[in-house]
PDB file of C-alpha atoms and ligand atoms in Angstrom:
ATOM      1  CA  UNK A  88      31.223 -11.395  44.543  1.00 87.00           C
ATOM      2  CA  UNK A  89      31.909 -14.550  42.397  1.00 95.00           C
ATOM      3  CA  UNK A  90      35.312 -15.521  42.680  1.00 97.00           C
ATOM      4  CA  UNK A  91      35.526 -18.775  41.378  1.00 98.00           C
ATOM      5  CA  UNK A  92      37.579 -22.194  40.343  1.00 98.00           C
ATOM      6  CA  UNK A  93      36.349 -24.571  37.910  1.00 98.00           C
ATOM      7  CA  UNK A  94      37.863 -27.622  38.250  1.00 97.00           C
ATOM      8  CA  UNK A  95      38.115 -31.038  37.049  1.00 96.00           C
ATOM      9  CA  UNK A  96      40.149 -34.234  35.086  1.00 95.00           C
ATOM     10  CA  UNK A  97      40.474 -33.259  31.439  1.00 93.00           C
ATOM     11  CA  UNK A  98      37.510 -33.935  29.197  1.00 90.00           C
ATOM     12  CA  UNK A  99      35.083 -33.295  32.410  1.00 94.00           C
ATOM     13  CA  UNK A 100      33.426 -30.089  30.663  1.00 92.00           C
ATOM     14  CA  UNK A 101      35.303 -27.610  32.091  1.00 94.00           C
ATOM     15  CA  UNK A 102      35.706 -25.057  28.821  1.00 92.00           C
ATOM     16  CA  UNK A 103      31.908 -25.932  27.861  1.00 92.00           C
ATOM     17  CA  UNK A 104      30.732 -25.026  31.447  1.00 96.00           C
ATOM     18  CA  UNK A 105      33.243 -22.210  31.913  1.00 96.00           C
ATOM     19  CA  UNK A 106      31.588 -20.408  29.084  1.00 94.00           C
ATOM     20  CA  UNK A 107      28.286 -20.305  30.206  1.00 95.00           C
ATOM     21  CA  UNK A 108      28.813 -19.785  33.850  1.00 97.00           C
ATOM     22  CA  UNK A 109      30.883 -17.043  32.844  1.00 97.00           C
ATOM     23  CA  UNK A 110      28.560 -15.321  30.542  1.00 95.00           C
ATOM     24  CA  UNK A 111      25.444 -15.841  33.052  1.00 96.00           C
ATOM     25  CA  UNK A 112      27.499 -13.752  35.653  1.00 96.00           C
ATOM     26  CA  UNK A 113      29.193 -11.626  33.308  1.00 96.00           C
ATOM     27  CA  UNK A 114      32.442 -11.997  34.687  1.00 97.00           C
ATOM     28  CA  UNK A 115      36.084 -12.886  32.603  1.00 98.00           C
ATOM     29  CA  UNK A 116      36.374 -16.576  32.025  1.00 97.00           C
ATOM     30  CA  UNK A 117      40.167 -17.012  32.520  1.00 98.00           C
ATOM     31  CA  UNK A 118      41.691 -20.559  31.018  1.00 97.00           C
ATOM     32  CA  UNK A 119      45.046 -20.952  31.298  1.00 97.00           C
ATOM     33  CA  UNK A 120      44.377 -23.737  28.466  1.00 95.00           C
ATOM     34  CA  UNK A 121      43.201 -20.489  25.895  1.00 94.00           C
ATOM     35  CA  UNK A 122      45.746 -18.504  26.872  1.00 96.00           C
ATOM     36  CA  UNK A 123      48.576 -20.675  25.946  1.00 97.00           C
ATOM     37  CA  UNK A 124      47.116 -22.014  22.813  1.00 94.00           C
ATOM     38  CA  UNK A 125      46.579 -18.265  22.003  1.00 94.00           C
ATOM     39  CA  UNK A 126      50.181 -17.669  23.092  1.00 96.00           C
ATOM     40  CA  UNK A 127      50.972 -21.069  20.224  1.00 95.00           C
ATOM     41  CA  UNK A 128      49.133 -19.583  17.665  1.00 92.00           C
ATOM     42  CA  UNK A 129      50.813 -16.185  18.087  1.00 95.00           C
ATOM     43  CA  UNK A 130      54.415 -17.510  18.089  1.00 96.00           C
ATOM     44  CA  UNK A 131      55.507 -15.881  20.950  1.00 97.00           C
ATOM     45  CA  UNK A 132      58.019 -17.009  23.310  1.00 96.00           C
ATOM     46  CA  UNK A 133      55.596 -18.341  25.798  1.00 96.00           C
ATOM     47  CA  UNK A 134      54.042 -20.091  23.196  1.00 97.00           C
ATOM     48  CA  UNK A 135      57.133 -22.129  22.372  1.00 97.00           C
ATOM     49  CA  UNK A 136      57.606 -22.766  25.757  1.00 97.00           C
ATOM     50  CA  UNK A 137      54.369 -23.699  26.417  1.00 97.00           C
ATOM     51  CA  UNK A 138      54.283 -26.026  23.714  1.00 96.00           C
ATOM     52  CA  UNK A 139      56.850 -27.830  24.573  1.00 96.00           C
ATOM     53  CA  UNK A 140      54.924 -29.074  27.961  1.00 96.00           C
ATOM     54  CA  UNK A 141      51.641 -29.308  26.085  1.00 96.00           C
ATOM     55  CA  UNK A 142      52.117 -31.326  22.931  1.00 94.00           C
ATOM     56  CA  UNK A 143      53.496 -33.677  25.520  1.00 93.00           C
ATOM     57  CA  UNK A 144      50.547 -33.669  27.890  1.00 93.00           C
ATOM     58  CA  UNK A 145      52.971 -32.186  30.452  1.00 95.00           C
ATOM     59  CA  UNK A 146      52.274 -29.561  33.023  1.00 96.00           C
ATOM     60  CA  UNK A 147      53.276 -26.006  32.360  1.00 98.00           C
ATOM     61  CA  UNK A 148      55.827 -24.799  34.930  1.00 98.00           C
ATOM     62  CA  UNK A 149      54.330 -22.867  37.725  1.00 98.00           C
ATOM     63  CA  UNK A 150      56.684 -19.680  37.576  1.00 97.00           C
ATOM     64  CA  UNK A 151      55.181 -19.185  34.285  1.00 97.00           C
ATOM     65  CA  UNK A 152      51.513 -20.544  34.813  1.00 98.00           C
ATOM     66  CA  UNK A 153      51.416 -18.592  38.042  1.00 98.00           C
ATOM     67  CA  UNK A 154      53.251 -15.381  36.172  1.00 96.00           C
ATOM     68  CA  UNK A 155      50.873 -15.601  33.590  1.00 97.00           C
ATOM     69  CA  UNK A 156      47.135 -15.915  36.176  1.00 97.00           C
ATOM     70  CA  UNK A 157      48.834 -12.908  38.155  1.00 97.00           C
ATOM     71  CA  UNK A 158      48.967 -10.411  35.269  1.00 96.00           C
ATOM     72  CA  UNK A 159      45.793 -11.475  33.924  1.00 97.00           C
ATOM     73  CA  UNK A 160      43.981 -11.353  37.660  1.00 97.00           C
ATOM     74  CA  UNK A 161      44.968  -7.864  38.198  1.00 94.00           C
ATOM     75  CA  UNK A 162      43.308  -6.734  34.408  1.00 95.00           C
ATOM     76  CA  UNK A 163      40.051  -4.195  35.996  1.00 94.00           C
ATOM     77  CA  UNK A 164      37.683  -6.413  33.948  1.00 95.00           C
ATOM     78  CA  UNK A 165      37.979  -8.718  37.122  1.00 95.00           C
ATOM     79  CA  UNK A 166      37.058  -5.774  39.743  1.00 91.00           C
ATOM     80  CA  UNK A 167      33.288  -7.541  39.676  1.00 91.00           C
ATOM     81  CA  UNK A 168      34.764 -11.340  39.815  1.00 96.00           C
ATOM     82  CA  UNK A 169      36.407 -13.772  37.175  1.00 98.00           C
ATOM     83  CA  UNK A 170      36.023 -18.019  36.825  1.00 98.00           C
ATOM     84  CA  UNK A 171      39.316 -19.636  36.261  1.00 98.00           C
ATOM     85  CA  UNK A 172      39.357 -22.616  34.522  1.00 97.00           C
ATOM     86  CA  UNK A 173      41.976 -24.864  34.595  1.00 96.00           C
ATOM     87  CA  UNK A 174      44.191 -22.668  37.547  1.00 98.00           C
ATOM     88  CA  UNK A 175      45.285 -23.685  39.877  1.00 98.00           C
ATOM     89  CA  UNK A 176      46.340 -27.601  38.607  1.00 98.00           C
ATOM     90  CA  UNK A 177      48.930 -28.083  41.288  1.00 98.00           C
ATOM     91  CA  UNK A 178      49.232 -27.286  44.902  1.00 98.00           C
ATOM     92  CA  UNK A 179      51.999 -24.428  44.483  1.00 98.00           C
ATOM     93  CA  UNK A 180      49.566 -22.532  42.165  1.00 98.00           C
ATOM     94  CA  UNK A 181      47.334 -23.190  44.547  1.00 98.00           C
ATOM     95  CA  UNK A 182      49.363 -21.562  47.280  1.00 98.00           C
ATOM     96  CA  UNK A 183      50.004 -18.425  44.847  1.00 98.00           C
ATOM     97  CA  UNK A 184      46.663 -17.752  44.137  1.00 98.00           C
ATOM     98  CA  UNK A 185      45.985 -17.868  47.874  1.00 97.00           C
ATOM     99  CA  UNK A 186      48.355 -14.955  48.017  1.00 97.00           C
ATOM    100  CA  UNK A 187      47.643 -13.505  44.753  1.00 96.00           C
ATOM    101  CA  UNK A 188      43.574 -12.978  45.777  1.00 96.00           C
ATOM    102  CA  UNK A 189      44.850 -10.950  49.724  1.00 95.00           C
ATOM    103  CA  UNK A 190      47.167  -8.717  46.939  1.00 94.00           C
ATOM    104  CA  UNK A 191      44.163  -7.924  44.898  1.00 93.00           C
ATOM    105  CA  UNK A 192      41.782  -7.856  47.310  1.00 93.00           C
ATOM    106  CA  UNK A 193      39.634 -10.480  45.249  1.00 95.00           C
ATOM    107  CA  UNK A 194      39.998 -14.441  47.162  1.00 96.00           C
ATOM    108  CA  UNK A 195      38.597 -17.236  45.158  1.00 97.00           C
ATOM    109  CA  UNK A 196      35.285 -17.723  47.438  1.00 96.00           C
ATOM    110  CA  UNK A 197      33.766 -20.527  45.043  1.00 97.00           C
ATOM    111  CA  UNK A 198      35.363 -23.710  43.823  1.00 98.00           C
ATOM    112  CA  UNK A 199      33.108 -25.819  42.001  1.00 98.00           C
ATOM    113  CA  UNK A 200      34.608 -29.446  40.629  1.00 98.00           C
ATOM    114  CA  UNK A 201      33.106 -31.040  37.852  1.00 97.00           C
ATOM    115  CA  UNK A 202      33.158 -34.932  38.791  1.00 96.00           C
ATOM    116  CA  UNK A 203      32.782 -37.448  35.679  1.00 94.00           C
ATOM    117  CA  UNK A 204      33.669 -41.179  35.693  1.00 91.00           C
ATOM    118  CA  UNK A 205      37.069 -42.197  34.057  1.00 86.00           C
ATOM    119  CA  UNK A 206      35.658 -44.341  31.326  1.00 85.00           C
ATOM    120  CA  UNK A 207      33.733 -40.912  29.813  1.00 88.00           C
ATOM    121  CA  UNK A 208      36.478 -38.859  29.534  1.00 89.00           C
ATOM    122  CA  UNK A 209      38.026 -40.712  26.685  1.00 88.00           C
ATOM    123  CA  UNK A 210      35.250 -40.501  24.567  1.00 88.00           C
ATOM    124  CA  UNK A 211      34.659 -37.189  25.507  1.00 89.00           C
ATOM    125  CA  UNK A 212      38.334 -36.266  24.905  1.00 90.00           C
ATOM    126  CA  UNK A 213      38.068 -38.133  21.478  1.00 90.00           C
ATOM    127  CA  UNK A 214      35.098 -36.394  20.371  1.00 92.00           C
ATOM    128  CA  UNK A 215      35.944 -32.629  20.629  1.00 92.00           C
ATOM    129  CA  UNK A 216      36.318 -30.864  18.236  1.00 95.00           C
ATOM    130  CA  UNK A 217      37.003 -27.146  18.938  1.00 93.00           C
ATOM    131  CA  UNK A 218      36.318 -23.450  16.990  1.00 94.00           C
ATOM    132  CA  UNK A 219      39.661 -22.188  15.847  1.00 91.00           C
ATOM    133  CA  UNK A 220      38.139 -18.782  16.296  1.00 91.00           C
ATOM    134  CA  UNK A 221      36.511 -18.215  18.811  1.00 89.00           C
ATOM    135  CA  UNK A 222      37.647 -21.378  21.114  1.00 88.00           C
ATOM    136  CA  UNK A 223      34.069 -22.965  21.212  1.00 90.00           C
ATOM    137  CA  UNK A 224      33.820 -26.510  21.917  1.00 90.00           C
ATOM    138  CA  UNK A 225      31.499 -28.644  20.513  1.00 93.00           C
ATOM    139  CA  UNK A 226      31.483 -33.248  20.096  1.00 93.00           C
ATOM    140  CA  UNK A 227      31.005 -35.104  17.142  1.00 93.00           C
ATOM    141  CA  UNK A 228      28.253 -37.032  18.790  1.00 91.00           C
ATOM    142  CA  UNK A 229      26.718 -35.141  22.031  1.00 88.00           C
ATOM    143  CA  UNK A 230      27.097 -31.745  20.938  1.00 90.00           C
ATOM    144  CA  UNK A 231      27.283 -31.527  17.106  1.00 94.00           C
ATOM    145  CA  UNK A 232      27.675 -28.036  15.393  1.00 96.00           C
ATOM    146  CA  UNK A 233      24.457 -27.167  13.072  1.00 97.00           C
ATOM    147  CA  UNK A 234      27.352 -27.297   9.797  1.00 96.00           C
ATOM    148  CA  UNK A 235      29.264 -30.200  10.292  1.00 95.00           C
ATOM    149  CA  UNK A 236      32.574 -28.473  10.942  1.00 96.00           C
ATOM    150  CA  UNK A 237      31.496 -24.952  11.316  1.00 97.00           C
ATOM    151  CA  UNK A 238      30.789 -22.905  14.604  1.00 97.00           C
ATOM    152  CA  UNK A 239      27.176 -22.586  15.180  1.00 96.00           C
ATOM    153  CA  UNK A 240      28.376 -19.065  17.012  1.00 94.00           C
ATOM    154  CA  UNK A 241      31.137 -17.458  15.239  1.00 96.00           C
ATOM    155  CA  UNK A 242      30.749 -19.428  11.554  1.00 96.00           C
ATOM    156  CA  UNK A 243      34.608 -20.645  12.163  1.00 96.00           C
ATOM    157  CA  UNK A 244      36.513 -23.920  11.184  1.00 97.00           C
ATOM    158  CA  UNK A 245      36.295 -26.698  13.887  1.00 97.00           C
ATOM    159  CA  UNK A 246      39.450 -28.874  14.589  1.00 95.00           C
ATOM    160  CA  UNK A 247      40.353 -31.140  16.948  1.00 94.00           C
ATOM    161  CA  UNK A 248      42.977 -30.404  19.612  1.00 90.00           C
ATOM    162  CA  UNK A 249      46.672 -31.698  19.132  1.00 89.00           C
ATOM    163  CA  UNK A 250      46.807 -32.983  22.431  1.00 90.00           C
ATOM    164  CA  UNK A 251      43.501 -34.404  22.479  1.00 91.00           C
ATOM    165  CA  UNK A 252      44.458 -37.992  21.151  1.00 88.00           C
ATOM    166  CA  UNK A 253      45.028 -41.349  23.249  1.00 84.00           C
ATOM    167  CA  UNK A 254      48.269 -41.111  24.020  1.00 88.00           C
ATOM    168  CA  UNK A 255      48.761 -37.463  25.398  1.00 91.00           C
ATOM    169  CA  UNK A 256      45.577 -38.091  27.014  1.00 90.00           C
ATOM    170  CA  UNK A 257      47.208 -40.639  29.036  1.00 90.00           C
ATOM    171  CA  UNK A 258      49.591 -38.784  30.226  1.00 93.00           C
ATOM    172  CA  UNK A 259      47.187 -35.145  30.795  1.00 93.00           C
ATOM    173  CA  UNK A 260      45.182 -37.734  33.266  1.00 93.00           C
ATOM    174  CA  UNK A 261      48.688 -39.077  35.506  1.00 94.00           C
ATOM    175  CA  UNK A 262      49.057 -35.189  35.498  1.00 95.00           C
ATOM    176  CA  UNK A 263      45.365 -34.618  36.992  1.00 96.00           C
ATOM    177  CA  UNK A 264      45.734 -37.709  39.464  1.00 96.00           C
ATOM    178  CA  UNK A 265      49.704 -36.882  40.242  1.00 97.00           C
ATOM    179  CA  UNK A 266      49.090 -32.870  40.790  1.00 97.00           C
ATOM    180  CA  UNK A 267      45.652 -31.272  40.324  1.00 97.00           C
ATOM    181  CA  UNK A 268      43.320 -33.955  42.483  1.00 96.00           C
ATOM    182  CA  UNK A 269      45.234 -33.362  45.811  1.00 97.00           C
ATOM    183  CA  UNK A 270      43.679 -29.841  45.090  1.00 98.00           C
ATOM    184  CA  UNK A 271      40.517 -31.165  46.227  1.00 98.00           C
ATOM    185  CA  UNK A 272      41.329 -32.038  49.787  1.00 97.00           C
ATOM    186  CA  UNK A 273      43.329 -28.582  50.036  1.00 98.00           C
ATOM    187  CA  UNK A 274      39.855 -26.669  48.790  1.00 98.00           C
ATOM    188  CA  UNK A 275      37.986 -29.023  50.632  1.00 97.00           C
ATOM    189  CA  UNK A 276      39.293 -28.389  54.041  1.00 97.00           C
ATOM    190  CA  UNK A 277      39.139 -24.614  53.304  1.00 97.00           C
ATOM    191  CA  UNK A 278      35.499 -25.470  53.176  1.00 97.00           C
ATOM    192  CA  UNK A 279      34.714 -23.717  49.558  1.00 97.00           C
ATOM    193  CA  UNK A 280      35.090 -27.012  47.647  1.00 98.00           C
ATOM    194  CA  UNK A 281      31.378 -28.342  45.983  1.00 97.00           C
ATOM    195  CA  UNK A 282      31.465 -31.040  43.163  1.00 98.00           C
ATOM    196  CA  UNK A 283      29.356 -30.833  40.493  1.00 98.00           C
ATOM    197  CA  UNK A 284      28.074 -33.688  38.546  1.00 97.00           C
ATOM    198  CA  UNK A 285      29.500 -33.506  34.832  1.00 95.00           C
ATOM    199  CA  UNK A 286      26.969 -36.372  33.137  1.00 93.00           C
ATOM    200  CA  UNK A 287      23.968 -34.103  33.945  1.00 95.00           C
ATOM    201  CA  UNK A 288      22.622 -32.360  31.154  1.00 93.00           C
ATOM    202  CA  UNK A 289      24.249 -28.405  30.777  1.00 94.00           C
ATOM    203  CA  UNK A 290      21.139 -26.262  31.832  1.00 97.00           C
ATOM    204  CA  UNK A 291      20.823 -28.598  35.205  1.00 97.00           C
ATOM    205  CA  UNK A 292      24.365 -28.128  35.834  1.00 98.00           C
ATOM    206  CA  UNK A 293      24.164 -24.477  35.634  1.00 97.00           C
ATOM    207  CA  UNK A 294      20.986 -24.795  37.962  1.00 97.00           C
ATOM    208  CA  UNK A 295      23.046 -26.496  40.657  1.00 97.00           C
ATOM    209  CA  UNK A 296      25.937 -23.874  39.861  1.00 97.00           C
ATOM    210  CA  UNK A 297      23.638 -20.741  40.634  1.00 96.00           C
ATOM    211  CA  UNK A 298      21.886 -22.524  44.225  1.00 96.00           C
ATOM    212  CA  UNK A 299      25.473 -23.129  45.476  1.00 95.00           C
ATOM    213  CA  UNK A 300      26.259 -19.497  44.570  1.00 93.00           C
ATOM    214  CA  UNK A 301      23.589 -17.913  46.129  1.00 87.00           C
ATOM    215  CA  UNK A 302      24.762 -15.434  48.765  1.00 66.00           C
TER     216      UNK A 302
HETATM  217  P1  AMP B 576      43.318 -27.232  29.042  1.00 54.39           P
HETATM  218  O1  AMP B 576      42.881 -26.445  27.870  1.00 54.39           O
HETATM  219  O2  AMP B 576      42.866 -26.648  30.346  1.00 54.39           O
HETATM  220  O3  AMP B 576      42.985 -28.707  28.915  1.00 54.39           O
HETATM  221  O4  AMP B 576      44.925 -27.136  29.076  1.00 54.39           O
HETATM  222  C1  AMP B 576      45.695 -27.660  28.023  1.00 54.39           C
HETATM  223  C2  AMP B 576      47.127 -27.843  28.471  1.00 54.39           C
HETATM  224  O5  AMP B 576      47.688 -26.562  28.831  1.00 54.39           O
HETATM  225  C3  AMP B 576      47.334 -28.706  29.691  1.00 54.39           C
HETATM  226  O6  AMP B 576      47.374 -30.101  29.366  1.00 54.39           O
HETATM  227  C4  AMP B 576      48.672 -28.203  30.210  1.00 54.39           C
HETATM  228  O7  AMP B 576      49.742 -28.712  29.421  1.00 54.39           O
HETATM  229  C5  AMP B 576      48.575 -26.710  29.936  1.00 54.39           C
HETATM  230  N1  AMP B 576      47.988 -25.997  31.097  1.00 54.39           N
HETATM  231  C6  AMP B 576      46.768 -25.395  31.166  1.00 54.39           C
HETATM  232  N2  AMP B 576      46.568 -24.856  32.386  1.00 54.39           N
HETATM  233  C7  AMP B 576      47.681 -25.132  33.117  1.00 54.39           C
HETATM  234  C8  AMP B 576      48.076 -24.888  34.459  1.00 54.39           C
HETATM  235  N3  AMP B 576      47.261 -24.236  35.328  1.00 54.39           N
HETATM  236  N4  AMP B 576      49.298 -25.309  34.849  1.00 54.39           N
HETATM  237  C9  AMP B 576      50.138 -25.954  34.003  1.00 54.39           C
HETATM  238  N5  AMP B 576      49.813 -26.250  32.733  1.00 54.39           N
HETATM  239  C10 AMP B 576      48.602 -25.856  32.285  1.00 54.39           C
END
């Protein structure tokens, strides 16, 4: 069974890597990230709420982040497995889904973190541009759509994230460093923590992704 966490600082590759992981083991690919800007789009109330954190590079609140994982973990389309990308970002959510995964008989029993030096993720951050469909991301210089601001899968508009400019960035990576990296040690000494390295090219990193997966 392929329970699994895909972690790592923003602008690592997580969304990019979550999708094809996801689709190779045909299992959900649950991001928190998509499911708020979703929420945004909608104009629901966890939208607005959401947004408020977001535009600011700020953390969600765990009641709701964890609220939010829960429902979505106990959908049947997870019975086989699920990736969740971007859950758990602090050690509380970390905690819940501990407790969440005995309740649904379905532990996290992979975590894979995607390490990339500091100095990428800016560019990488600066770069994306993202389908306003279908959520695809693509870069402006290492992985250009076909179109010039058109999906290559879905045909929609590409735009680049609100929250993906210098400033919120800033603050999105004291978030990682503050709350999300202590989540290594924590995964670590559970001993189902592997890093992955996030400069290698895509198909290599899925390579490495299916050896350490192997039952
Ligand atoms: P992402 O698409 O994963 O980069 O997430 C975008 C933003 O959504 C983050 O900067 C947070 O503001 C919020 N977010 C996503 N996942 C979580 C989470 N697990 N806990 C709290 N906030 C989150």
């Amino acid at each position: 069974m392929k329970n699994i966490i895909l972690m790592g600082p923003p602008g690592a590759g997580k969304g990019t890597n979550a999708k094809r992981i996801s689709s190779f083991y045909k299992i959900p690919h649950i991001s928190t990230g998509d499911m708020f800007r979703e929420a945004i789009k909608n104009g629901t109330s966890l939208g607005k709420l959401a947004n408020e954190y977001i535009s600011k590079g700020l953390l969600v609140p765990d009641d709701v982040t964890i609220g939010l994982v829960k429902e979505r973990l106990s959908n049947p389309d997870c019975a086989n497995g699920y990736l969740l990308d971007g859950f758990p970002r602090t050690l509380e959510q970390a905690r819940a889904l501990e407790e969440i995964g005995k309740e649904i008989d379905r532990p996290v029993n992979h975590v894979l973190n995607i390490v990339v030096p500091e100095s990428i993720l800016v560019e990488r951050i600066s770069g994306r541009r993202v389908c306003k469909k279908c959520g695809a991301p693509f870069h402006i210089k290492t992985l250009q759509p076909k179109v010039e601001g058109v999906c290559d899968l879905c045909g929609g508009e590409l735009y680049q994230r609100k929250d993906d400019n210098e400033e919120t960035l800033k603050e999105r990576l004291n978030e990682y460093h503050k709350s999300t990296e202590p989540l290594i040690k924590f995964y670590r000494d559970l001993d189902l923590l592997n890093d992955l390295d996030g400069d290698k090219p895509l198909d290599e990193i899925l390579n490495k992704v299916n050896d350490l997966l192997k039952d």
